[in-house]
Coordinates of C-alpha atoms and ligand atoms in Angstrom, one line a residue:
X8 CA 91.5 122.1 72.7
X9 CA 91.8 123.3 76.2
X10 CA 90.6 120.9 78.8
X11 CA 90.0 122.9 82.0
X12 CA 88.0 120.0 83.6
X13 CA 90.5 117.2 83.3
X14 CA 88.5 115.5 80.7
X15 CA 89.8 112.1 79.6
X16 CA 87.1 109.8 78.5
X17 CA 87.0 106.0 78.7
X18 CA 85.1 103.9 76.1
X19 CA 86.5 100.4 76.4
X20 CA 83.7 98.3 77.9
X21 CA 86.1 95.7 79.3
X22 CA 87.8 98.3 81.5
X23 CA 84.5 100.0 82.4
X24 CA 83.0 96.6 83.5
X25 CA 86.2 95.7 85.4
X26 CA 85.9 99.0 87.4
X27 CA 82.3 98.2 88.3
X28 CA 83.3 94.6 89.2
X29 CA 85.9 96.0 91.6
X30 CA 83.4 98.3 93.3
X31 CA 81.2 95.4 94.5
X32 CA 78.1 97.5 93.6
X33 CA 74.9 95.5 93.7
X34 CA 71.2 96.2 92.9
X35 CA 70.7 97.4 96.5
X36 CA 73.3 100.2 96.2
X37 CA 73.0 103.9 95.5
X38 CA 76.1 105.0 93.6
X39 CA 77.5 108.5 93.4
X40 CA 79.6 109.0 90.2
X41 CA 81.9 112.1 90.0
X42 CA 82.5 113.4 86.5
X43 CA 80.3 111.1 84.3
X44 CA 81.6 112.9 81.2
X45 CA 79.9 111.2 78.2
X46 CA 78.2 108.7 80.5
X47 CA 79.8 105.4 79.5
X48 CA 80.6 104.3 83.0
X49 CA 77.2 105.8 84.2
X50 CA 75.4 103.5 81.7
X51 CA 77.0 100.3 83.1
X52 CA 76.5 101.5 86.7
X53 CA 72.8 102.1 86.0
X54 CA 72.5 98.4 84.9
X55 CA 74.0 97.1 88.1
X56 CA 73.0 99.6 90.9
X57 CA 69.7 100.6 92.3
X58 CA 70.3 104.3 91.7
X59 CA 73.1 106.4 90.2
X60 CA 73.6 110.1 91.1
X61 CA 76.0 111.5 88.5
X62 CA 77.6 114.8 89.4
X63 CA 79.1 116.7 86.4
X64 CA 80.6 120.2 86.6
X65 CA 80.8 121.0 82.8
X66 CA 77.6 122.6 81.7
X67 CA 78.4 121.9 78.1
X68 CA 78.2 118.1 78.7
X69 CA 74.9 118.1 80.6
X70 CA 72.7 118.1 77.5
X71 CA 74.5 115.3 75.8
X72 CA 74.6 113.3 78.9
X73 CA 70.9 113.8 79.5
X74 CA 70.2 112.6 76.0
X75 CA 72.6 109.6 76.2
X76 CA 71.0 108.4 79.5
X77 CA 67.4 109.4 78.8
X78 CA 66.2 105.8 78.9
X79 CA 67.8 105.1 82.2
X80 CA 65.3 105.9 84.8
X81 CA 67.5 105.2 87.8
X82 CA 70.1 107.9 86.8
X83 CA 69.9 111.4 88.3
X84 CA 72.2 113.9 86.6
X85 CA 73.3 116.8 88.7
X86 CA 75.2 119.8 87.4
X87 CA 77.5 120.7 90.2
X88 CA 81.0 121.0 91.5
X89 CA 81.7 117.6 93.2
X90 CA 83.9 119.4 95.7
X91 CA 81.0 121.5 96.9
X92 CA 78.1 119.0 96.6
X93 CA 76.0 118.5 99.7
X94 CA 76.4 114.8 100.1
X95 CA 74.5 114.9 103.4
X96 CA 71.3 115.4 101.4
X97 CA 71.6 111.9 99.7
X98 CA 69.1 109.5 101.3
X99 CA 70.8 106.6 102.9
X100 CA 74.2 105.2 102.3
X101 CA 76.1 105.5 99.0
X102 CA 79.1 104.0 97.3
X103 CA 81.3 106.2 95.1
X104 CA 82.5 104.8 91.7
X105 CA 84.3 107.2 89.3
X106 CA 86.9 108.0 86.8
X107 CA 87.6 111.3 88.5
X108 CA 89.2 114.4 87.1
X109 CA 92.8 114.1 88.3
X110 CA 93.2 117.7 89.3
X111 CA 90.8 117.2 92.2
X112 CA 92.1 113.8 93.4
X113 CA 93.2 114.6 96.9
X114 CA 90.6 117.3 97.7
X115 CA 87.7 115.0 96.5
X116 CA 89.0 112.0 98.6
X117 CA 89.1 114.2 101.7
X118 CA 85.8 115.8 100.9
X119 CA 84.1 112.4 100.5
X120 CA 85.7 111.1 103.7
X121 CA 83.7 113.8 105.6
X122 CA 80.8 111.5 104.8
X123 CA 82.4 108.3 106.0
X124 CA 79.4 107.3 108.1
X125 CA 77.3 107.2 104.9
X126 CA 79.9 105.9 102.5
X127 CA 81.1 102.2 102.8
X128 CA 83.5 102.4 99.8
X129 CA 85.0 104.4 97.0
X130 CA 86.3 102.9 93.8
X131 CA 88.3 105.5 92.0
X132 CA 90.4 105.6 88.8
X133 CA 93.3 107.9 89.6
X134 CA 96.9 108.6 88.6
X135 CA 99.1 105.6 89.2
X136 CA 101.7 107.6 91.0
X137 CA 99.1 108.9 93.5
X138 CA 97.6 105.4 93.8
X139 CA 101.1 104.2 94.9
X140 CA 101.5 107.0 97.4
X141 CA 98.0 106.3 98.9
X142 CA 98.6 102.6 99.3
X143 CA 102.3 102.8 100.4
X144 CA 103.5 101.2 103.6
X145 CA 106.3 102.4 105.9
X146 CA 109.8 101.9 104.5
X147 CA 108.7 102.7 100.9
X148 CA 109.7 105.9 99.2
X149 CA 106.1 106.6 98.4
X150 CA 105.1 106.5 102.0
X151 CA 104.1 109.8 103.6
X152 CA 101.3 112.1 104.8
X153 CA 99.0 111.0 102.0
X154 CA 99.4 107.3 102.7
X155 CA 98.8 107.8 106.4
X156 CA 95.9 110.2 106.2
X157 CA 94.0 108.0 103.8
X158 CA 94.8 104.8 105.6
X159 CA 93.6 106.3 108.8
X160 CA 90.0 105.9 107.7
X161 CA 90.3 103.5 104.7
X162 CA 91.9 100.4 103.5
X163 CA 93.0 101.2 100.0
X164 CA 93.9 98.5 97.5
X165 CA 95.2 98.9 93.9
X166 CA 93.0 96.7 91.8
X167 CA 94.5 97.1 88.3
X168 CA 96.4 99.7 86.3
X169 CA 95.1 101.4 83.1
X170 CA 97.4 102.5 80.3
X171 CA 97.1 106.2 79.3
X172 CA 96.3 104.8 75.8
X173 CA 92.9 103.6 77.0
X174 CA 91.7 107.2 77.4
X175 CA 90.5 109.6 74.8
X176 CA 92.3 111.9 74.6
X177 CA 95.2 110.2 76.5
X178 CA 96.4 111.9 79.6
X179 CA 100.2 112.3 80.3
X180 CA 100.2 109.7 83.0
X181 CA 99.2 106.1 83.6
X182 CA 96.3 105.3 85.9
X183 CA 95.2 102.8 88.5
X184 CA 91.9 101.7 89.9
X185 CA 91.9 101.9 93.7
X186 CA 89.2 100.4 95.9
X187 CA 88.9 102.0 99.3
X188 CA 87.0 100.2 102.1
X189 CA 85.9 103.0 104.3
X190 CA 85.7 102.7 108.2
X191 CA 83.4 104.9 110.2
X192 CA 86.0 105.5 112.9
X193 CA 89.8 105.8 112.6
X194 CA 91.3 102.3 112.1
X195 CA 94.0 102.6 114.8
X196 CA 92.0 103.6 117.8
X197 CA 93.8 106.9 118.0
X198 CA 92.5 109.0 120.9
X199 CA 93.1 112.5 119.5
X200 CA 93.0 112.5 115.7
X201 CA 93.9 116.2 115.4
X202 CA 97.1 115.7 117.5
X203 CA 97.9 112.6 115.5
X204 CA 97.7 114.5 112.2
X205 CA 99.7 117.3 113.6
X206 CA 102.5 114.9 114.6
X207 CA 102.5 113.1 111.2
X208 CA 102.5 116.4 109.2
X209 CA 105.3 117.8 111.4
X210 CA 107.4 114.7 111.2
X211 CA 107.2 114.5 107.4
X212 CA 107.7 118.3 106.9
X213 CA 111.4 117.5 107.3
X214 CA 111.8 114.0 106.0
X215 CA 115.5 113.8 106.5
X216 CA 115.6 114.9 110.1
X217 CA 115.4 112.3 112.9
X218 CA 112.0 111.9 114.5
X219 CA 113.3 113.5 117.7
X220 CA 114.5 116.6 115.9
X221 CA 111.5 117.2 113.7
X222 CA 109.1 116.7 116.6
X223 CA 110.8 119.1 119.1
X224 CA 107.8 121.4 119.3
X225 CA 105.8 118.7 121.1
X226 CA 106.3 118.9 124.9
X227 CA 107.8 115.8 126.4
X228 CA 108.6 114.3 123.0
X229 CA 111.6 112.3 124.4
X230 CA 109.5 110.6 127.0
X231 CA 106.7 110.0 124.5
X232 CA 109.2 108.3 122.1
X233 CA 110.5 106.2 125.0
X234 CA 107.1 105.2 126.1
X235 CA 106.1 104.3 122.6
X236 CA 109.3 102.2 122.2
X237 CA 110.5 104.2 119.2
X238 CA 114.2 104.9 118.6
X239 CA 114.5 108.8 118.5
X240 CA 117.1 108.5 115.8
X241 CA 114.8 107.0 113.2
X242 CA 113.5 108.9 110.2
X243 CA 109.7 109.4 109.8
X244 CA 109.3 107.1 106.7
X245 CA 110.3 104.0 108.6
X246 CA 107.6 104.5 111.3
X247 CA 104.4 102.5 110.7
X248 CA 101.0 104.1 111.3
X249 CA 100.7 102.1 114.5
X250 CA 104.0 103.7 115.6
X251 CA 102.7 107.2 115.0
X252 CA 99.4 106.2 116.8
X253 CA 101.3 105.0 119.9
X254 CA 103.5 108.1 119.8
X255 CA 100.7 110.6 119.5
X256 CA 98.7 108.9 122.2
X257 CA 101.8 109.4 124.5
X258 CA 102.3 113.1 123.7
X259 CA 100.7 115.4 126.2
X260 CA 100.5 118.7 124.4
X261 CA 102.1 121.1 121.9
X262 CA 104.6 123.6 123.3
X263 CA 103.2 127.1 122.8
X264 CA 105.1 128.7 119.8
Ligands
SAH25 N1 83.8 109.3 83.8 C1 84.0 109.8 82.4 C2 84.8 111.1 82.3 C3 86.1 111.2 83.1 S1 86.9 112.7 82.8 C4 84.7 108.7 81.6 O1 85.3 107.8 82.3 O2 84.8 108.7 80.4 C5 86.5 113.6 84.2 C6 85.1 114.2 84.2 O3 84.9 115.0 85.4 C7 84.8 115.2 83.1 O4 83.6 114.9 82.5 C8 84.8 116.6 83.7 O5 84.0 117.6 83.1 C9 84.3 116.3 85.1 N2 84.7 117.2 86.2 C10 85.8 118.0 86.3 N3 85.8 118.7 87.4 C11 84.7 118.4 88.1 C12 84.1 118.8 89.4 N4 84.8 119.7 90.1 N5 83.0 118.2 89.7 C13 82.3 117.3 89.0 N6 82.8 116.9 87.7 C14 83.9 117.4 87.3

């Protein structure tokens, strides 16, 4: 069978309960679930949350899902693409809890982060390998643009891993549950976030170059490195997010191309 929607369902109640435990969801919370599938996680969420908004893209699943959850009055099932959903229309704040389709992992995280004022946390089951990249610290081989851009607004923590065998049908990779505590503002007091992201992306576009060489396009980079107290011969992966923050705060502007 072709699975264009990244469909790998979970049925083990222990794992499903553990995911909800990690989310910290209580009876006061509105929860958004992305990709409810056959609704097993949705059922548990509906017992513990005030309200669940379940966004499922696959039209073929909607009828089954509606039947499955018919008794659960606090569940709203929406047929939509979670990447295009207007989250701003949700009343009040919401927490996200989901076993997401893996093909949308990074775009959905960044889409949801557009709503960080309304969303105190996300608890997501994702590929283990991506979970490691998201949570990596400087000096690790997994550290890079994804680690820095997610950690700029969130504190991500791997809660536990899930074997591919727990899913039906099993995916080709192992998974991990990551809890993201979301901040409303960037966590490093960075003045110009656009410039910071430009610096980080440019630095990592040539991982093996020294930081001075890869950041040549920024005017006064030598001075900025000096002021930030960063050795210009270092490679980007050894610089912490604080280092990049200090560096970008000391850069004046980008040299016109
Ligand atoms: N949460 C369920 C299913 C996980 S599989 C469980 O744990 O068993 C991922 C689910 O996401 C599938 O139901 C799939 O149809 C749905 N999906 C895929 N792409 C989507 C998108 N863009 N928006 C919303 N749901 C999507």
